[in-house]
GROMACS .gro file of C-alpha atoms in nm:
model
  341
    1UNK     CA    1  -4.965   1.626   3.957
    2UNK     CA    2  -4.942   1.759   4.234
    3UNK     CA    3  -5.159   2.094   4.202
    4UNK     CA    4  -5.417   1.906   4.028
    5UNK     CA    5  -5.481   1.685   4.318
    6UNK     CA    6  -5.711   1.912   4.547
    7UNK     CA    7  -5.914   1.994   4.239
    8UNK     CA    8  -6.252   1.842   4.052
    9UNK     CA    9  -6.367   1.698   4.358
   10UNK     CA   10  -6.715   1.638   4.448
   11UNK     CA   11  -6.805   1.808   4.842
   12UNK     CA   12  -7.188   1.617   4.907
   13UNK     CA   13  -7.380   1.944   5.092
   14UNK     CA   14  -7.371   1.733   5.425
   15UNK     CA   15  -7.017   1.775   5.394
   16UNK     CA   16  -6.906   1.965   5.712
   17UNK     CA   17  -6.521   2.018   5.721
   18UNK     CA   18  -6.519   2.092   6.090
   19UNK     CA   19  -6.668   1.764   6.159
   20UNK     CA   20  -6.541   1.541   5.880
   21UNK     CA   21  -6.190   1.715   5.833
   22UNK     CA   22  -6.138   1.561   5.447
   23UNK     CA   23  -6.321   1.359   5.213
   24UNK     CA   24  -6.156   1.058   5.310
   25UNK     CA   25  -6.238   1.078   5.614
   26UNK     CA   26  -6.580   1.149   5.502
   27UNK     CA   27  -6.583   0.843   5.234
   28UNK     CA   28  -6.442   0.587   5.571
   29UNK     CA   29  -6.113   0.559   5.335
   30UNK     CA   30  -5.745   0.576   5.356
   31UNK     CA   31  -5.543   0.844   5.130
   32UNK     CA   32  -5.329   0.622   5.007
   33UNK     CA   33  -5.640   0.413   4.902
   34UNK     CA   34  -5.542   0.004   4.840
   35UNK     CA   35  -5.192   0.044   4.921
   36UNK     CA   36  -5.258   0.096   5.305
   37UNK     CA   37  -5.554  -0.201   5.315
   38UNK     CA   38  -5.355  -0.380   5.602
   39UNK     CA   39  -5.203  -0.056   5.744
   40UNK     CA   40  -5.426  -0.180   6.050
   41UNK     CA   41  -5.192  -0.458   6.105
   42UNK     CA   42  -4.884  -0.222   6.058
   43UNK     CA   43  -4.822  -0.356   5.701
   44UNK     CA   44  -4.787  -0.122   5.377
   45UNK     CA   45  -4.786  -0.198   5.026
   46UNK     CA   46  -4.489  -0.071   4.867
   47UNK     CA   47  -4.256  -0.133   4.531
   48UNK     CA   48  -3.997  -0.327   4.606
   49UNK     CA   49  -3.684  -0.338   4.376
   50UNK     CA   50  -3.465  -0.702   4.394
   51UNK     CA   51  -3.167  -0.600   4.615
   52UNK     CA   52  -2.911  -0.852   4.438
   53UNK     CA   53  -2.978  -1.187   4.228
   54UNK     CA   54  -3.175  -1.468   4.411
   55UNK     CA   55  -3.304  -1.859   4.344
   56UNK     CA   56  -3.638  -1.856   4.426
   57UNK     CA   57  -3.709  -2.233   4.612
   58UNK     CA   58  -4.047  -2.274   4.476
   59UNK     CA   59  -4.008  -2.306   4.157
   60UNK     CA   60  -3.608  -2.305   4.149
   61UNK     CA   61  -3.582  -1.977   3.861
   62UNK     CA   62  -3.371  -1.704   3.871
   63UNK     CA   63  -3.493  -1.371   3.974
   64UNK     CA   64  -3.246  -1.119   3.838
   65UNK     CA   65  -3.152  -0.784   4.068
   66UNK     CA   66  -3.357  -0.486   4.001
   67UNK     CA   67  -3.715  -0.665   3.935
   68UNK     CA   68  -3.984  -0.494   4.143
   69UNK     CA   69  -4.258  -0.646   4.320
   70UNK     CA   70  -4.545  -0.556   4.543
   71UNK     CA   71  -4.444  -0.615   4.840
   72UNK     CA   72  -4.570  -0.574   5.169
   73UNK     CA   73  -4.363  -0.337   5.439
   74UNK     CA   74  -4.371  -0.388   5.817
   75UNK     CA   75  -4.146  -0.280   6.099
   76UNK     CA   76  -4.021  -0.557   6.291
   77UNK     CA   77  -3.734  -0.367   6.541
   78UNK     CA   78  -3.427  -0.104   6.536
   79UNK     CA   79  -3.108  -0.147   6.514
   80UNK     CA   80  -2.999   0.095   6.781
   81UNK     CA   81  -3.214   0.394   6.648
   82UNK     CA   82  -3.198   0.277   6.262
   83UNK     CA   83  -3.530   0.071   6.215
   84UNK     CA   84  -3.570  -0.236   6.090
   85UNK     CA   85  -3.837  -0.337   5.803
   86UNK     CA   86  -3.940  -0.652   5.652
   87UNK     CA   87  -4.064  -0.692   5.339
   88UNK     CA   88  -4.330  -1.000   5.218
   89UNK     CA   89  -4.349  -1.033   4.815
   90UNK     CA   90  -4.503  -1.287   4.581
   91UNK     CA   91  -4.283  -1.443   4.321
   92UNK     CA   92  -4.375  -1.377   3.962
   93UNK     CA   93  -4.342  -1.722   3.835
   94UNK     CA   94  -4.478  -1.943   4.116
   95UNK     CA   95  -4.704  -1.930   4.410
   96UNK     CA   96  -4.425  -1.898   4.660
   97UNK     CA   97  -4.328  -1.598   4.903
   98UNK     CA   98  -4.037  -1.414   4.967
   99UNK     CA   99  -3.945  -1.266   5.276
  100UNK     CA  100  -3.647  -1.029   5.291
  101UNK     CA  101  -3.563  -0.776   5.583
  102UNK     CA  102  -3.293  -0.499   5.644
  103UNK     CA  103  -2.959  -0.563   5.767
  104UNK     CA  104  -2.827  -0.208   5.888
  105UNK     CA  105  -2.539  -0.329   6.072
  106UNK     CA  106  -2.364  -0.502   5.711
  107UNK     CA  107  -2.552  -0.241   5.501
  108UNK     CA  108  -2.714  -0.497   5.325
  109UNK     CA  109  -3.019  -0.717   5.267
  110UNK     CA  110  -3.083  -1.105   5.468
  111UNK     CA  111  -3.309  -1.298   5.324
  112UNK     CA  112  -3.524  -1.451   5.563
  113UNK     CA  113  -3.717  -1.751   5.390
  114UNK     CA  114  -3.849  -1.847   5.016
  115UNK     CA  115  -3.521  -1.758   4.838
  116UNK     CA  116  -3.188  -1.793   4.842
  117UNK     CA  117  -2.906  -1.548   4.744
  118UNK     CA  118  -2.646  -1.580   4.443
  119UNK     CA  119  -2.320  -1.580   4.570
  120UNK     CA  120  -2.164  -1.245   4.386
  121UNK     CA  121  -2.013  -1.086   4.674
  122UNK     CA  122  -1.592  -1.027   4.701
  123UNK     CA  123  -1.368  -0.893   4.980
  124UNK     CA  124  -1.394  -0.534   5.007
  125UNK     CA  125  -0.999  -0.527   5.124
  126UNK     CA  126  -0.903  -0.741   4.834
  127UNK     CA  127  -1.037  -0.496   4.595
  128UNK     CA  128  -0.930  -0.193   4.733
  129UNK     CA  129  -1.226  -0.074   4.849
  130UNK     CA  130  -1.379   0.114   5.137
  131UNK     CA  131  -1.415  -0.083   5.423
  132UNK     CA  132  -1.643   0.043   5.685
  133UNK     CA  133  -1.561   0.058   6.084
  134UNK     CA  134  -1.742  -0.224   6.232
  135UNK     CA  135  -2.016  -0.156   6.552
  136UNK     CA  136  -1.769  -0.355   6.772
  137UNK     CA  137  -1.446  -0.163   6.649
  138UNK     CA  138  -1.625   0.177   6.728
  139UNK     CA  139  -1.752   0.052   7.082
  140UNK     CA  140  -1.402  -0.033   7.142
  141UNK     CA  141  -1.204   0.308   7.024
  142UNK     CA  142  -1.471   0.529   7.227
  143UNK     CA  143  -1.399   0.318   7.573
  144UNK     CA  144  -1.018   0.170   7.546
  145UNK     CA  145  -0.786   0.471   7.496
  146UNK     CA  146  -0.467   0.237   7.412
  147UNK     CA  147  -0.672   0.066   7.122
  148UNK     CA  148  -0.779   0.386   7.021
  149UNK     CA  149  -0.390   0.467   7.022
  150UNK     CA  150  -0.312   0.195   6.812
  151UNK     CA  151  -0.589   0.230   6.564
  152UNK     CA  152  -0.501   0.641   6.476
  153UNK     CA  153  -0.109   0.456   6.439
  154UNK     CA  154  -0.218   0.216   6.195
  155UNK     CA  155  -0.405   0.427   5.979
  156UNK     CA  156  -0.099   0.666   6.002
  157UNK     CA  157   0.069   0.393   5.849
  158UNK     CA  158  -0.207   0.367   5.602
  159UNK     CA  159  -0.180   0.730   5.477
  160UNK     CA  160   0.183   0.702   5.418
  161UNK     CA  161   0.133   0.421   5.156
  162UNK     CA  162  -0.171   0.587   4.990
  163UNK     CA  163   0.009   0.911   4.985
  164UNK     CA  164   0.168   0.904   4.700
  165UNK     CA  165  -0.132   0.741   4.498
  166UNK     CA  166  -0.362   1.037   4.581
  167UNK     CA  167  -0.084   1.293   4.498
  168UNK     CA  168  -0.060   1.103   4.160
  169UNK     CA  169  -0.454   1.097   4.145
  170UNK     CA  170  -0.431   1.489   4.239
  171UNK     CA  171  -0.190   1.610   3.996
  172UNK     CA  172  -0.365   1.398   3.729
  173UNK     CA  173  -0.691   1.583   3.840
  174UNK     CA  174  -0.491   1.902   3.804
  175UNK     CA  175  -0.352   1.857   3.491
  176UNK     CA  176  -0.698   1.772   3.337
  177UNK     CA  177  -0.857   2.042   3.447
  178UNK     CA  178  -0.876   2.265   3.134
  179UNK     CA  179  -1.184   2.100   2.966
  180UNK     CA  180  -1.108   2.318   2.668
  181UNK     CA  181  -0.758   2.200   2.563
  182UNK     CA  182  -0.876   1.832   2.632
  183UNK     CA  183  -1.177   1.866   2.400
  184UNK     CA  184  -0.955   2.004   2.128
  185UNK     CA  185  -0.676   1.730   2.138
  186UNK     CA  186  -0.932   1.496   2.125
  187UNK     CA  187  -1.110   1.660   1.823
  188UNK     CA  188  -0.810   1.658   1.686
  189UNK     CA  189  -0.738   1.280   1.745
  190UNK     CA  190  -1.072   1.225   1.596
  191UNK     CA  191  -1.009   1.397   1.304
  192UNK     CA  192  -0.627   1.257   1.231
  193UNK     CA  193  -0.839   0.892   1.256
  194UNK     CA  194  -1.085   0.989   1.017
  195UNK     CA  195  -0.840   1.143   0.762
  196UNK     CA  196  -0.668   0.825   0.793
  197UNK     CA  197  -0.963   0.606   0.758
  198UNK     CA  198  -1.038   0.788   0.448
  199UNK     CA  199  -0.692   0.706   0.273
  200UNK     CA  200  -0.731   0.354   0.363
  201UNK     CA  201  -1.016   0.332   0.177
  202UNK     CA  202  -0.952   0.463  -0.094
  203UNK     CA  203  -0.594   0.276  -0.124
  204UNK     CA  204  -0.877  -0.046  -0.022
  205UNK     CA  205  -1.069   0.055  -0.380
  206UNK     CA  206  -0.793   0.139  -0.602
  207UNK     CA  207  -0.623  -0.238  -0.495
  208UNK     CA  208  -1.025  -0.436  -0.590
  209UNK     CA  209  -1.050  -0.193  -0.874
  210UNK     CA  210  -1.404  -0.250  -0.843
  211UNK     CA  211  -1.351  -0.617  -0.888
  212UNK     CA  212  -1.446  -0.773  -0.572
  213UNK     CA  213  -1.669  -0.682  -0.348
  214UNK     CA  214  -1.500  -0.796   0.028
  215UNK     CA  215  -1.379  -0.586   0.304
  216UNK     CA  216  -0.963  -0.583   0.286
  217UNK     CA  217  -0.816  -0.586   0.665
  218UNK     CA  218  -0.582  -0.337   0.778
  219UNK     CA  219  -0.228  -0.468   0.695
  220UNK     CA  220  -0.007  -0.607   1.064
  221UNK     CA  221   0.300  -0.612   1.127
  222UNK     CA  222   0.274  -0.998   1.103
  223UNK     CA  223   0.152  -0.947   0.741
  224UNK     CA  224   0.459  -0.735   0.638
  225UNK     CA  225   0.705  -0.993   0.837
  226UNK     CA  226   0.550  -1.282   0.605
  227UNK     CA  227   0.580  -1.114   0.277
  228UNK     CA  228   0.928  -0.995   0.345
  229UNK     CA  229   1.035  -1.414   0.334
  230UNK     CA  230   0.887  -1.436  -0.004
  231UNK     CA  231   1.129  -1.341  -0.299
  232UNK     CA  232   1.081  -1.334  -0.653
  233UNK     CA  233   1.338  -1.360  -0.909
  234UNK     CA  234   1.388  -1.037  -1.176
  235UNK     CA  235   1.258  -1.050  -1.539
  236UNK     CA  236   1.509  -1.118  -1.743
  237UNK     CA  237   1.595  -1.245  -2.050
  238UNK     CA  238   1.607  -1.570  -1.908
  239UNK     CA  239   1.322  -1.585  -1.734
  240UNK     CA  240   1.116  -1.410  -2.009
  241UNK     CA  241   0.862  -1.579  -2.246
  242UNK     CA  242   1.051  -1.645  -2.587
  243UNK     CA  243   0.880  -1.529  -2.872
  244UNK     CA  244   0.742  -1.842  -2.957
  245UNK     CA  245   0.603  -1.884  -2.659
  246UNK     CA  246   0.498  -1.513  -2.719
  247UNK     CA  247   0.284  -1.592  -3.016
  248UNK     CA  248   0.152  -1.938  -2.928
  249UNK     CA  249  -0.006  -1.742  -2.605
  250UNK     CA  250  -0.136  -1.468  -2.843
  251UNK     CA  251  -0.286  -1.762  -3.063
  252UNK     CA  252  -0.455  -1.896  -2.719
  253UNK     CA  253  -0.600  -1.575  -2.645
  254UNK     CA  254  -0.710  -1.494  -2.996
  255UNK     CA  255  -0.846  -1.821  -2.986
  256UNK     CA  256  -1.266  -1.857  -2.968
  257UNK     CA  257  -1.411  -2.049  -2.687
  258UNK     CA  258  -1.640  -2.227  -2.925
  259UNK     CA  259  -1.576  -2.376  -3.214
  260UNK     CA  260  -1.668  -2.284  -3.568
  261UNK     CA  261  -1.797  -2.498  -3.806
  262UNK     CA  262  -1.575  -2.387  -4.143
  263UNK     CA  263  -1.714  -2.376  -4.495
  264UNK     CA  264  -1.635  -2.596  -4.770
  265UNK     CA  265  -1.434  -2.319  -4.940
  266UNK     CA  266  -1.277  -2.227  -4.603
  267UNK     CA  267  -1.180  -2.609  -4.528
  268UNK     CA  268  -1.028  -2.588  -4.899
  269UNK     CA  269  -0.853  -2.251  -4.800
  270UNK     CA  270  -0.673  -2.407  -4.462
  271UNK     CA  271  -0.604  -2.708  -4.651
  272UNK     CA  272  -0.400  -2.564  -4.923
  273UNK     CA  273  -0.209  -2.316  -4.669
  274UNK     CA  274  -0.106  -2.632  -4.475
  275UNK     CA  275   0.073  -2.785  -4.811
  276UNK     CA  276   0.200  -2.472  -4.869
  277UNK     CA  277   0.371  -2.380  -4.525
  278UNK     CA  278   0.476  -2.782  -4.498
  279UNK     CA  279   0.877  -2.745  -4.500
  280UNK     CA  280   1.032  -2.970  -4.787
  281UNK     CA  281   1.137  -3.305  -4.691
  282UNK     CA  282   1.521  -3.299  -4.759
  283UNK     CA  283   1.472  -3.006  -4.452
  284UNK     CA  284   1.327  -3.235  -4.261
  285UNK     CA  285   1.555  -3.502  -4.319
  286UNK     CA  286   1.830  -3.265  -4.254
  287UNK     CA  287   1.727  -3.214  -3.891
  288UNK     CA  288   1.641  -3.590  -3.773
  289UNK     CA  289   2.023  -3.637  -3.909
  290UNK     CA  290   2.163  -3.530  -3.528
  291UNK     CA  291   1.908  -3.741  -3.316
  292UNK     CA  292   1.982  -4.066  -3.599
  293UNK     CA  293   2.348  -4.035  -3.505
  294UNK     CA  294   2.256  -4.080  -3.146
  295UNK     CA  295   2.041  -4.306  -3.203
  296UNK     CA  296   2.280  -4.514  -3.345
  297UNK     CA  297   2.570  -4.482  -3.082
  298UNK     CA  298   2.337  -4.604  -2.791
  299UNK     CA  299   2.290  -4.865  -3.001
  300UNK     CA  300   2.613  -5.007  -3.132
  301UNK     CA  301   2.771  -4.940  -2.816
  302UNK     CA  302   2.509  -5.151  -2.659
  303UNK     CA  303   2.598  -5.404  -2.872
  304UNK     CA  304   2.981  -5.382  -2.807
  305UNK     CA  305   2.939  -5.457  -2.439
  306UNK     CA  306   2.741  -5.742  -2.497
  307UNK     CA  307   2.938  -5.928  -2.705
  308UNK     CA  308   3.212  -5.891  -2.436
  309UNK     CA  309   2.994  -6.009  -2.139
  310UNK     CA  310   2.911  -6.350  -2.354
  311UNK     CA  311   3.250  -6.454  -2.435
  312UNK     CA  312   3.201  -6.775  -2.287
  313UNK     CA  313   2.928  -6.849  -2.443
  314UNK     CA  314   2.855  -6.979  -2.826
  315UNK     CA  315   2.903  -6.699  -3.058
  316UNK     CA  316   2.657  -6.588  -3.305
  317UNK     CA  317   2.529  -6.298  -3.506
  318UNK     CA  318   2.446  -6.002  -3.460
  319UNK     CA  319   2.108  -5.918  -3.610
  320UNK     CA  320   2.017  -5.559  -3.661
  321UNK     CA  321   1.703  -5.413  -3.679
  322UNK     CA  322   1.571  -5.240  -3.993
  323UNK     CA  323   1.602  -4.902  -3.843
  324UNK     CA  324   1.953  -4.983  -3.682
  325UNK     CA  325   2.010  -5.044  -4.084
  326UNK     CA  326   1.861  -4.750  -4.232
  327UNK     CA  327   2.058  -4.546  -3.940
  328UNK     CA  328   2.339  -4.696  -4.076
  329UNK     CA  329   2.302  -4.599  -4.432
  330UNK     CA  330   2.176  -4.246  -4.331
  331UNK     CA  331   2.512  -4.213  -4.146
  332UNK     CA  332   2.746  -4.318  -4.452
  333UNK     CA  333   2.602  -4.097  -4.666
  334UNK     CA  334   2.659  -3.839  -4.462
  335UNK     CA  335   2.993  -3.926  -4.399
  336UNK     CA  336   3.038  -3.923  -4.772
  337UNK     CA  337   2.889  -3.585  -4.836
  338UNK     CA  338   3.074  -3.442  -4.579
  339UNK     CA  339   3.426  -3.552  -4.718
  340UNK     CA  340   3.321  -3.468  -5.032
  341UNK     CA  341   3.271  -3.105  -4.949
   0.00000   0.00000   0.00000
């Protein structure tokens, strides 16, 4: 842009270079235009960037570090040969004005009025950062030989403490000097990690088998330990399903969800099949004999025990139920059949 500033300028007919010197003097303006509107007062308008976070005292709003303002820059003094500048700017949230000046002694900025600093400073000594030498210390070093000797002694002790760390940093720098080797190792690690991720993705897709649409997490050591706590019994003859259970399970699976209405012919065929598959009465009675014997033994035992408990009372006849009499009859007939055989 610099080479374009001197072209396409209008020079009026009465312009005299020896008399006016430049077009700015001819027009009576400053080269910086509106930025130098207060140049007679020693004020120059600049673009100032907030050096740290502050709180505006006019609106109590937070102004972050890095916010830029059009500030009035003015010289107010010197710190030895370093000029101290003051900056005055208007808050963008209210009508309040800030005044900030440079602090060359502490290498910082100082707020004069209109705001307060948000305290985020830390101790350089506690954070093991480089500490700048104070001006008073520099003055004593140049004027007091004994203080200078003590200062040099302290510097030597600091060097002994920091020497191992400096050597370690230097050795690490020497090891990492070969950029090609470092990049090759990084690329190899990246390829291995990418391959591992692709293999894990294939395993997860096989586990989901298209029925799940969720992302599976990677296995951890805690998951492995928890999985080892579960114990599953082996599939043996005792734990396997019986044939009857398998047939029932198969019939339940094959059964339709919605019941269909049978026709008249299908209902008649179903009744005939039930009658033909019904077991004979003699076989049913033969199956019920063990249960009847067990029930009869329980009732007889209860009757004898109740008779012993009621010896002091008046004797009375035991009334048996029709169910018990039928059981006795069945028991006698079954015993006779067994004796005949």
